[in-house]
PDB file of C-alpha atoms and ligand atoms in Angstrom:
ATOM      1  CA  ASP A   1     138.285  44.085  27.113  1.00  0.00           C
ATOM      2  CA  ARG A   2     136.307  45.025  24.005  1.00  0.00           C
ATOM      3  CA  ALA A   3     138.733  43.224  21.646  1.00  0.00           C
ATOM      4  CA  GLY A   4     137.309  39.926  22.920  1.00  0.00           C
ATOM      5  CA  VAL A   5     133.670  40.866  22.327  1.00  0.00           C
ATOM      6  CA  PRO A   6     132.505  39.489  18.962  1.00  0.00           C
ATOM      7  CA  LEU A   7     129.686  41.998  18.595  1.00  0.00           C
ATOM      8  CA  GLU A   8     128.468  45.081  20.399  1.00  0.00           C
ATOM      9  CA  ILE A   9     125.864  47.335  18.809  1.00  0.00           C
ATOM     10  CA  THR A  10     124.611  50.526  20.327  1.00  0.00           C
ATOM     11  CA  GLY A  11     121.699  52.688  19.277  1.00  0.00           C
ATOM     12  CA  LEU A  12     121.583  51.268  15.799  1.00  0.00           C
ATOM     13  CA  THR A  13     119.031  53.096  13.661  1.00  0.00           C
ATOM     14  CA  LYS A  14     118.174  52.837   9.963  1.00  0.00           C
ATOM     15  CA  LYS A  15     115.499  54.232   7.693  1.00  0.00           C
ATOM     16  CA  TYR A  16     115.453  53.403   3.975  1.00  0.00           C
ATOM     17  CA  ALA A  17     114.016  56.761   2.965  1.00  0.00           C
ATOM     18  CA  ARG A  18     114.395  60.099   4.630  1.00  0.00           C
ATOM     19  CA  SER A  19     110.847  61.032   3.874  1.00  0.00           C
ATOM     20  CA  THR A  20     109.270  58.059   5.654  1.00  0.00           C
ATOM     21  CA  ASP A  21     108.499  57.959   9.350  1.00  0.00           C
ATOM     22  CA  ARG A  22     109.005  54.197   9.235  1.00  0.00           C
ATOM     23  CA  TYR A  23     112.196  52.925  10.810  1.00  0.00           C
ATOM     24  CA  ALA A  24     113.568  49.596   9.512  1.00  0.00           C
ATOM     25  CA  VAL A  25     115.675  49.452  12.709  1.00  0.00           C
ATOM     26  CA  ARG A  26     115.314  51.807  15.646  1.00  0.00           C
ATOM     27  CA  ASP A  27     117.667  52.365  18.594  1.00  0.00           C
ATOM     28  CA  LEU A  28     118.788  48.745  18.705  1.00  0.00           C
ATOM     29  CA  SER A  29     121.431  47.762  21.257  1.00  0.00           C
ATOM     30  CA  PHE A  30     122.755  44.358  22.254  1.00  0.00           C
ATOM     31  CA  ARG A  31     125.973  42.497  22.815  1.00  0.00           C
ATOM     32  CA  VAL A  32     127.117  38.980  21.872  1.00  0.00           C
ATOM     33  CA  GLU A  33     129.807  37.163  23.801  1.00  0.00           C
ATOM     34  CA  LYS A  34     132.298  34.646  22.511  1.00  0.00           C
ATOM     35  CA  GLY A  35     130.904  31.118  22.116  1.00  0.00           C
ATOM     36  CA  GLN A  36     127.267  32.224  22.054  1.00  0.00           C
ATOM     37  CA  VAL A  37     124.758  31.238  19.418  1.00  0.00           C
ATOM     38  CA  LEU A  38     122.508  34.240  19.237  1.00  0.00           C
ATOM     39  CA  GLY A  39     119.088  33.903  17.630  1.00  0.00           C
ATOM     40  CA  LEU A  40     117.771  37.111  16.081  1.00  0.00           C
ATOM     41  CA  LEU A  41     114.028  36.556  15.996  1.00  0.00           C
ATOM     42  CA  GLY A  42     111.070  38.457  14.702  1.00  0.00           C
ATOM     43  CA  PRO A  43     108.213  38.377  12.214  1.00  0.00           C
ATOM     44  CA  ASN A  44     108.536  39.492   8.574  1.00  0.00           C
ATOM     45  CA  GLY A  45     109.656  43.082   8.363  1.00  0.00           C
ATOM     46  CA  ALA A  46     110.967  43.166  11.953  1.00  0.00           C
ATOM     47  CA  GLY A  47     114.319  44.461  10.737  1.00  0.00           C
ATOM     48  CA  LYS A  48     116.467  41.312  11.055  1.00  0.00           C
ATOM     49  CA  THR A  49     117.963  41.390   7.578  1.00  0.00           C
ATOM     50  CA  THR A  50     118.570  45.153   7.805  1.00  0.00           C
ATOM     51  CA  THR A  51     120.427  44.618  11.091  1.00  0.00           C
ATOM     52  CA  LEU A  52     122.543  41.798   9.704  1.00  0.00           C
ATOM     53  CA  ARG A  53     123.382  43.754   6.535  1.00  0.00           C
ATOM     54  CA  MET A  54     124.583  46.635   8.687  1.00  0.00           C
ATOM     55  CA  LEU A  55     126.832  44.411  10.728  1.00  0.00           C
ATOM     56  CA  MET A  56     128.283  42.807   7.608  1.00  0.00           C
ATOM     57  CA  GLY A  57     129.227  46.335   6.491  1.00  0.00           C
ATOM     58  CA  LEU A  58     126.919  46.150   3.471  1.00  0.00           C
ATOM     59  CA  ILE A  59     124.767  49.125   4.387  1.00  0.00           C
ATOM     60  CA  ARG A  60     125.450  52.052   6.694  1.00  0.00           C
ATOM     61  CA  PRO A  61     123.346  52.817   9.745  1.00  0.00           C
ATOM     62  CA  ASP A  62     121.886  56.304  10.044  1.00  0.00           C
ATOM     63  CA  GLU A  63     122.849  56.377  13.688  1.00  0.00           C
ATOM     64  CA  GLY A  64     124.558  54.138  16.187  1.00  0.00           C
ATOM     65  CA  GLU A  65     127.686  52.109  16.429  1.00  0.00           C
ATOM     66  CA  ILE A  66     128.683  48.526  15.563  1.00  0.00           C
ATOM     67  CA  ARG A  67     131.839  47.038  17.056  1.00  0.00           C
ATOM     68  CA  VAL A  68     133.140  43.641  15.990  1.00  0.00           C
ATOM     69  CA  PHE A  69     135.994  42.452  18.209  1.00  0.00           C
ATOM     70  CA  GLY A  70     136.358  46.058  19.302  1.00  0.00           C
ATOM     71  CA  HIS A  71     136.644  47.531  15.805  1.00  0.00           C
ATOM     72  CA  ALA A  72     134.086  49.883  14.313  1.00  0.00           C
ATOM     73  CA  ILE A  73     132.332  48.466  11.268  1.00  0.00           C
ATOM     74  CA  ARG A  74     132.256  50.344   8.013  1.00  0.00           C
ATOM     75  CA  PRO A  75     132.288  49.015   4.440  1.00  0.00           C
ATOM     76  CA  GLY A  76     135.643  47.358   3.800  1.00  0.00           C
ATOM     77  CA  ALA A  77     136.775  47.375   7.450  1.00  0.00           C
ATOM     78  CA  PRO A  78     139.658  44.901   7.886  1.00  0.00           C
ATOM     79  CA  VAL A  79     137.927  43.200  10.843  1.00  0.00           C
ATOM     80  CA  LEU A  80     135.265  41.992   8.383  1.00  0.00           C
ATOM     81  CA  SER A  81     137.755  39.260   7.402  1.00  0.00           C
ATOM     82  CA  ARG A  82     136.825  37.686  10.750  1.00  0.00           C
ATOM     83  CA  VAL A  83     133.162  37.613   9.772  1.00  0.00           C
ATOM     84  CA  GLY A  84     131.578  34.992   7.543  1.00  0.00           C
ATOM     85  CA  ALA A  85     128.042  35.295   6.253  1.00  0.00           C
ATOM     86  CA  PHE A  86     125.386  33.217   4.648  1.00  0.00           C
ATOM     87  CA  VAL A  87     122.793  35.091   2.647  1.00  0.00           C
ATOM     88  CA  GLU A  88     120.369  33.458   0.279  1.00  0.00           C
ATOM     89  CA  GLY A  89     121.162  33.081  -3.410  1.00  0.00           C
ATOM     90  CA  ALA A  90     124.779  31.969  -3.620  1.00  0.00           C
ATOM     91  CA  GLY A  91     125.553  30.731  -7.136  1.00  0.00           C
ATOM     92  CA  PHE A  92     127.283  27.423  -7.825  1.00  0.00           C
ATOM     93  CA  LEU A  93     128.557  25.818 -10.985  1.00  0.00           C
ATOM     94  CA  PRO A  94     126.065  22.977 -11.518  1.00  0.00           C
ATOM     95  CA  HIS A  95     128.353  20.555 -13.348  1.00  0.00           C
ATOM     96  CA  LEU A  96     131.014  20.658 -10.633  1.00  0.00           C
ATOM     97  CA  SER A  97     130.772  18.736  -7.377  1.00  0.00           C
ATOM     98  CA  GLY A  98     129.967  20.489  -4.115  1.00  0.00           C
ATOM     99  CA  ARG A  99     133.568  20.101  -3.025  1.00  0.00           C
ATOM    100  CA  GLU A 100     134.941  21.454  -6.290  1.00  0.00           C
ATOM    101  CA  ASN A 101     132.687  24.497  -5.993  1.00  0.00           C
ATOM    102  CA  LEU A 102     133.915  25.203  -2.486  1.00  0.00           C
ATOM    103  CA  GLU A 103     137.563  24.699  -3.526  1.00  0.00           C
ATOM    104  CA  LEU A 104     137.078  27.194  -6.356  1.00  0.00           C
ATOM    105  CA  TYR A 105     135.583  29.689  -3.959  1.00  0.00           C
ATOM    106  CA  TRP A 106     138.355  29.089  -1.453  1.00  0.00           C
ATOM    107  CA  ARG A 107     141.075  29.811  -4.006  1.00  0.00           C
ATOM    108  CA  ALA A 108     139.173  32.785  -5.415  1.00  0.00           C
ATOM    109  CA  THR A 109     139.341  34.362  -1.980  1.00  0.00           C
ATOM    110  CA  GLY A 110     143.134  34.008  -2.134  1.00  0.00           C
ATOM    111  CA  ARG A 111     143.649  31.225   0.343  1.00  0.00           C
ATOM    112  CA  PRO A 112     146.044  28.285  -0.101  1.00  0.00           C
ATOM    113  CA  ALA A 113     144.871  24.873  -1.325  1.00  0.00           C
ATOM    114  CA  GLY A 114     144.977  22.096   1.271  1.00  0.00           C
ATOM    115  CA  ASP A 115     144.412  24.481   4.195  1.00  0.00           C
ATOM    116  CA  ALA A 116     143.316  22.561   7.295  1.00  0.00           C
ATOM    117  CA  ARG A 117     140.641  25.164   8.032  1.00  0.00           C
ATOM    118  CA  MET A 118     138.680  24.173   4.961  1.00  0.00           C
ATOM    119  CA  GLU A 119     138.660  20.484   5.954  1.00  0.00           C
ATOM    120  CA  GLU A 120     137.605  21.361   9.494  1.00  0.00           C
ATOM    121  CA  ALA A 121     134.775  23.568   8.161  1.00  0.00           C
ATOM    122  CA  LEU A 122     133.569  20.766   5.872  1.00  0.00           C
ATOM    123  CA  GLU A 123     133.607  18.386   8.846  1.00  0.00           C
ATOM    124  CA  ILE A 124     131.420  20.784  10.824  1.00  0.00           C
ATOM    125  CA  ALA A 125     129.072  21.362   7.879  1.00  0.00           C
ATOM    126  CA  GLY A 126     128.464  17.590   7.813  1.00  0.00           C
ATOM    127  CA  LEU A 127     127.610  17.264   4.126  1.00  0.00           C
ATOM    128  CA  GLY A 128     129.305  13.891   3.897  1.00  0.00           C
ATOM    129  CA  ASP A 129     129.153  12.010   0.625  1.00  0.00           C
ATOM    130  CA  ALA A 130     126.996  14.657  -1.008  1.00  0.00           C
ATOM    131  CA  LEU A 131     130.122  16.796  -1.438  1.00  0.00           C
ATOM    132  CA  ALA A 132     131.321  14.437  -4.163  1.00  0.00           C
ATOM    133  CA  ARG A 133     128.134  14.803  -6.214  1.00  0.00           C
ATOM    134  CA  ALA A 134     127.524  17.379  -8.913  1.00  0.00           C
ATOM    135  CA  VAL A 135     125.601  20.376  -7.590  1.00  0.00           C
ATOM    136  CA  ARG A 136     122.996  19.925 -10.368  1.00  0.00           C
ATOM    137  CA  THR A 137     121.826  16.770  -8.531  1.00  0.00           C
ATOM    138  CA  TYR A 138     121.265  18.726  -5.301  1.00  0.00           C
ATOM    139  CA  SER A 139     117.872  19.566  -3.874  1.00  0.00           C
ATOM    140  CA  GLN A 140     117.198  23.238  -3.044  1.00  0.00           C
ATOM    141  CA  GLY A 141     117.854  22.425   0.640  1.00  0.00           C
ATOM    142  CA  MET A 142     121.211  20.815  -0.182  1.00  0.00           C
ATOM    143  CA  ARG A 143     122.254  23.847  -2.218  1.00  0.00           C
ATOM    144  CA  GLN A 144     121.422  25.999   0.761  1.00  0.00           C
ATOM    145  CA  ARG A 145     123.482  23.810   3.047  1.00  0.00           C
ATOM    146  CA  LEU A 146     126.408  24.082   0.595  1.00  0.00           C
ATOM    147  CA  ALA A 147     126.111  27.872   0.714  1.00  0.00           C
ATOM    148  CA  ILE A 148     126.154  27.730   4.512  1.00  0.00           C
ATOM    149  CA  ALA A 149     129.268  25.502   4.374  1.00  0.00           C
ATOM    150  CA  GLN A 150     130.833  28.105   2.058  1.00  0.00           C
ATOM    151  CA  ALA A 151     130.255  30.818   4.660  1.00  0.00           C
ATOM    152  CA  MET A 152     132.058  28.654   7.246  1.00  0.00           C
ATOM    153  CA  LEU A 153     135.097  27.782   5.135  1.00  0.00           C
ATOM    154  CA  GLY A 154     137.653  30.093   6.676  1.00  0.00           C
ATOM    155  CA  LEU A 155     136.277  29.260  10.165  1.00  0.00           C
ATOM    156  CA  PRO A 156     135.341  32.919  10.756  1.00  0.00           C
ATOM    157  CA  ASP A 157     135.278  33.952  14.421  1.00  0.00           C
ATOM    158  CA  LEU A 158     131.826  35.425  13.874  1.00  0.00           C
ATOM    159  CA  LEU A 159     129.411  33.557  11.594  1.00  0.00           C
ATOM    160  CA  ILE A 160     126.240  35.310  10.466  1.00  0.00           C
ATOM    161  CA  LEU A 161     123.399  33.214   9.052  1.00  0.00           C
ATOM    162  CA  ASP A 162     120.391  35.049   7.699  1.00  0.00           C
ATOM    163  CA  GLU A 163     117.396  32.666   7.800  1.00  0.00           C
ATOM    164  CA  PRO A 164     119.422  29.516   7.121  1.00  0.00           C
ATOM    165  CA  THR A 165     116.445  27.263   7.867  1.00  0.00           C
ATOM    166  CA  ASN A 166     114.252  28.915   5.183  1.00  0.00           C
ATOM    167  CA  GLY A 167     113.276  26.295   2.670  1.00  0.00           C
ATOM    168  CA  LEU A 168     114.805  23.382   4.582  1.00  0.00           C
ATOM    169  CA  ASP A 169     112.735  20.318   5.523  1.00  0.00           C
ATOM    170  CA  PRO A 170     112.471  19.238   9.204  1.00  0.00           C
ATOM    171  CA  PRO A 171     115.398  16.741   9.105  1.00  0.00           C
ATOM    172  CA  GLN A 172     117.569  19.378   7.450  1.00  0.00           C
ATOM    173  CA  ILE A 173     116.528  21.923  10.103  1.00  0.00           C
ATOM    174  CA  ARG A 174     117.630  19.442  12.800  1.00  0.00           C
ATOM    175  CA  GLU A 175     120.953  18.936  11.027  1.00  0.00           C
ATOM    176  CA  MET A 176     121.362  22.711  10.766  1.00  0.00           C
ATOM    177  CA  ARG A 177     120.890  22.921  14.540  1.00  0.00           C
ATOM    178  CA  ASP A 178     123.748  20.479  15.072  1.00  0.00           C
ATOM    179  CA  VAL A 179     125.934  22.358  12.599  1.00  0.00           C
ATOM    180  CA  MET A 180     125.500  25.601  14.558  1.00  0.00           C
ATOM    181  CA  ILE A 181     126.215  23.898  17.878  1.00  0.00           C
ATOM    182  CA  ARG A 182     129.382  22.238  16.475  1.00  0.00           C
ATOM    183  CA  TYR A 183     130.496  25.553  14.971  1.00  0.00           C
ATOM    184  CA  ALA A 184     130.217  27.455  18.250  1.00  0.00           C
ATOM    185  CA  ALA A 185     131.787  24.611  20.248  1.00  0.00           C
ATOM    186  CA  GLY A 186     135.138  25.668  18.857  1.00  0.00           C
ATOM    187  CA  GLY A 187     134.879  28.990  20.777  1.00  0.00           C
ATOM    188  CA  ARG A 188     133.388  30.697  17.742  1.00  0.00           C
ATOM    189  CA  THR A 189     130.275  32.825  17.724  1.00  0.00           C
ATOM    190  CA  VAL A 190     127.111  32.475  15.612  1.00  0.00           C
ATOM    191  CA  ILE A 191     124.272  34.902  14.913  1.00  0.00           C
ATOM    192  CA  VAL A 192     121.280  33.299  13.241  1.00  0.00           C
ATOM    193  CA  SER A 193     118.044  34.965  12.183  1.00  0.00           C
ATOM    194  CA  SER A 194     114.666  33.278  11.949  1.00  0.00           C
ATOM    195  CA  HIS A 195     111.017  34.194  12.155  1.00  0.00           C
ATOM    196  CA  LEU A 196     110.255  30.961  14.052  1.00  0.00           C
ATOM    197  CA  LEU A 197     111.440  30.405  17.603  1.00  0.00           C
ATOM    198  CA  SER A 198     110.913  26.657  17.279  1.00  0.00           C
ATOM    199  CA  GLU A 199     113.454  26.467  14.427  1.00  0.00           C
ATOM    200  CA  VAL A 200     116.341  27.928  16.404  1.00  0.00           C
ATOM    201  CA  GLU A 201     115.652  27.721  20.121  1.00  0.00           C
ATOM    202  CA  GLN A 202     117.421  24.399  20.567  1.00  0.00           C
ATOM    203  CA  SER A 203     120.611  25.625  18.955  1.00  0.00           C
ATOM    204  CA  CYS A 204     120.652  29.119  20.485  1.00  0.00           C
ATOM    205  CA  THR A 205     122.160  30.086  23.812  1.00  0.00           C
ATOM    206  CA  HIS A 206     120.696  33.614  23.662  1.00  0.00           C
ATOM    207  CA  LEU A 207     117.913  35.426  21.863  1.00  0.00           C
ATOM    208  CA  VAL A 208     117.167  38.906  20.670  1.00  0.00           C
ATOM    209  CA  VAL A 209     113.530  39.341  19.714  1.00  0.00           C
ATOM    210  CA  MET A 210     112.682  42.233  17.378  1.00  0.00           C
ATOM    211  CA  ASP A 211     109.419  43.660  16.205  1.00  0.00           C
ATOM    212  CA  ARG A 212     108.947  46.643  13.903  1.00  0.00           C
ATOM    213  CA  GLY A 213     112.599  47.592  14.085  1.00  0.00           C
ATOM    214  CA  GLN A 214     112.850  47.506  17.856  1.00  0.00           C
ATOM    215  CA  LEU A 215     114.117  45.156  20.488  1.00  0.00           C
ATOM    216  CA  VAL A 216     111.260  43.469  22.344  1.00  0.00           C
ATOM    217  CA  GLN A 217     113.108  40.911  24.494  1.00  0.00           C
ATOM    218  CA  ALA A 218     116.741  39.812  24.912  1.00  0.00           C
ATOM    219  CA  GLY A 219     118.558  37.347  27.115  1.00  0.00           C
ATOM    220  CA  PRO A 220     119.562  33.729  27.648  1.00  0.00           C
ATOM    221  CA  VAL A 221     117.215  31.384  25.859  1.00  0.00           C
ATOM    222  CA  ALA A 222     115.835  29.960  29.137  1.00  0.00           C
ATOM    223  CA  GLU A 223     114.805  33.425  30.298  1.00  0.00           C
ATOM    224  CA  ILE A 224     112.794  34.402  27.239  1.00  0.00           C
ATOM    225  CA  THR A 225     109.132  34.107  27.962  1.00  0.00           C
ATOM    226  CA  GLY A 226     106.600  32.867  25.494  1.00  0.00           C
ATOM    227  CA  GLU A 227     104.839  29.702  24.481  1.00  0.00           C
ATOM    228  CA  GLY A 228     105.822  27.958  21.302  1.00  0.00           C
ATOM    229  CA  ASP A 229     106.137  30.598  18.638  1.00  0.00           C
ATOM    230  CA  THR A 230     103.580  32.921  20.217  1.00  0.00           C
ATOM    231  CA  LEU A 231     106.088  35.472  21.467  1.00  0.00           C
ATOM    232  CA  LEU A 232     106.685  36.348  17.821  1.00  0.00           C
ATOM    233  CA  VAL A 233     103.057  36.999  16.951  1.00  0.00           C
ATOM    234  CA  THR A 234     102.546  40.721  16.630  1.00  0.00           C
ATOM    235  CA  THR A 235      99.444  42.130  18.249  1.00  0.00           C
ATOM    236  CA  ASP A 236      99.049  45.197  16.102  1.00  0.00           C
ATOM    237  CA  GLY A 237      97.227  47.757  18.194  1.00  0.00           C
ATOM    238  CA  GLU A 238      97.304  50.487  15.578  1.00  0.00           C
TER     239      GLU A 238
HETATM  240  P1  ATP B   1     111.999  39.161   6.692  1.00  0.00           P
HETATM  241  O1  ATP B   1     111.844  38.071   7.674  1.00  0.00           O
HETATM  242  O2  ATP B   1     110.765  39.327   5.833  1.00  0.00           O
HETATM  243  O3  ATP B   1     113.273  39.061   5.896  1.00  0.00           O
HETATM  244  P2  ATP B   1     113.225  41.197   8.297  1.00  0.00           P
HETATM  245  O4  ATP B   1     112.957  41.066   9.745  1.00  0.00           O
HETATM  246  O5  ATP B   1     114.510  40.671   7.787  1.00  0.00           O
HETATM  247  O6  ATP B   1     112.027  40.518   7.516  1.00  0.00           O
HETATM  248  P3  ATP B   1     113.869  43.639   6.964  1.00  0.00           P
HETATM  249  O7  ATP B   1     114.007  42.945   5.649  1.00  0.00           O
HETATM  250  O8  ATP B   1     115.091  44.130   7.620  1.00  0.00           O
HETATM  251  O9  ATP B   1     113.044  42.730   7.980  1.00  0.00           O
HETATM  252  O10 ATP B   1     112.865  44.853   6.748  1.00  0.00           O
HETATM  253  C1  ATP B   1     112.578  45.830   7.754  1.00  0.00           C
HETATM  254  C2  ATP B   1     111.737  46.940   7.126  1.00  0.00           C
HETATM  255  O11 ATP B   1     112.492  47.650   6.164  1.00  0.00           O
HETATM  256  C3  ATP B   1     110.501  46.438   6.417  1.00  0.00           C
HETATM  257  O12 ATP B   1     109.467  47.354   6.635  1.00  0.00           O
HETATM  258  C4  ATP B   1     110.918  46.438   4.966  1.00  0.00           C
HETATM  259  O13 ATP B   1     109.754  46.633   4.133  1.00  0.00           O
HETATM  260  C5  ATP B   1     111.836  47.607   4.879  1.00  0.00           C
HETATM  261  N1  ATP B   1     112.902  47.389   3.857  1.00  0.00           N
HETATM  262  C6  ATP B   1     113.772  46.355   3.816  1.00  0.00           C
HETATM  263  N2  ATP B   1     114.619  46.499   2.772  1.00  0.00           N
HETATM  264  C7  ATP B   1     114.278  47.653   2.141  1.00  0.00           C
HETATM  265  C8  ATP B   1     114.799  48.344   0.991  1.00  0.00           C
HETATM  266  N3  ATP B   1     115.834  47.900   0.293  1.00  0.00           N
HETATM  267  N4  ATP B   1     114.176  49.518   0.659  1.00  0.00           N
HETATM  268  C9  ATP B   1     113.126  50.006   1.380  1.00  0.00           C
HETATM  269  N5  ATP B   1     112.618  49.391   2.447  1.00  0.00           N
HETATM  270  C10 ATP B   1     113.173  48.221   2.828  1.00  0.00           C
END
């Protein structure tokens, strides 16, 4: 039953310029099941962001197919309402509190005030008392965590986090790990990219390792071989 499969991609291929022989993503296929936290790993330039942007419907693949809950992804596809995404650089109004910013966003996306989903999402995000403080008092890491909370607000069935641990300090990275585990515990699915295995392995159930646009390894986290972060080090034989 494909309708129950959060993500299935087949033969995904993307080049940014026709003239180049360099593929950003090449013949990538994998599947993510409900309740999984999938880590998309790879060094800089591996093609993680390009892959995530394609599955958010932001850019079109040259070849291949993306199905989210059984529906083909294209820009504006209705099924994208079941997808929430964190990408770096969300803007907030500095003089408003974290909560006020999220409430503004919530209403701007046409959803009713006082919706229980928003409170549940804030609970999972675990920002606590900081939500009452003005965003201008936030550290960079706190702003990032607020942007991640924003992506979770409608409790999307599929949550995509592009390098959420970038710029966080070790305690914040540990908190982020718990946030992802709590999020998926509700039967929801998370895809998280990182260039460091150590930052995501404890929160992920499954991994897809990419290098130079291609899949290198994929499977349950316990079956992925490698020591520390070494599986991500590229030995460039060219
Ligand atoms: P990082 O960890 O640095 O974000 P990544 O794994 O997310 O890396 P991508 O950003 O998807 O990798 O990049 C894959 C390849 O595509 C790289 O060679 C990159 O230089 C190239 N690329 C990415 N975005 C563009 C763009 N807008 N125009 C041209 N080339 C691009």
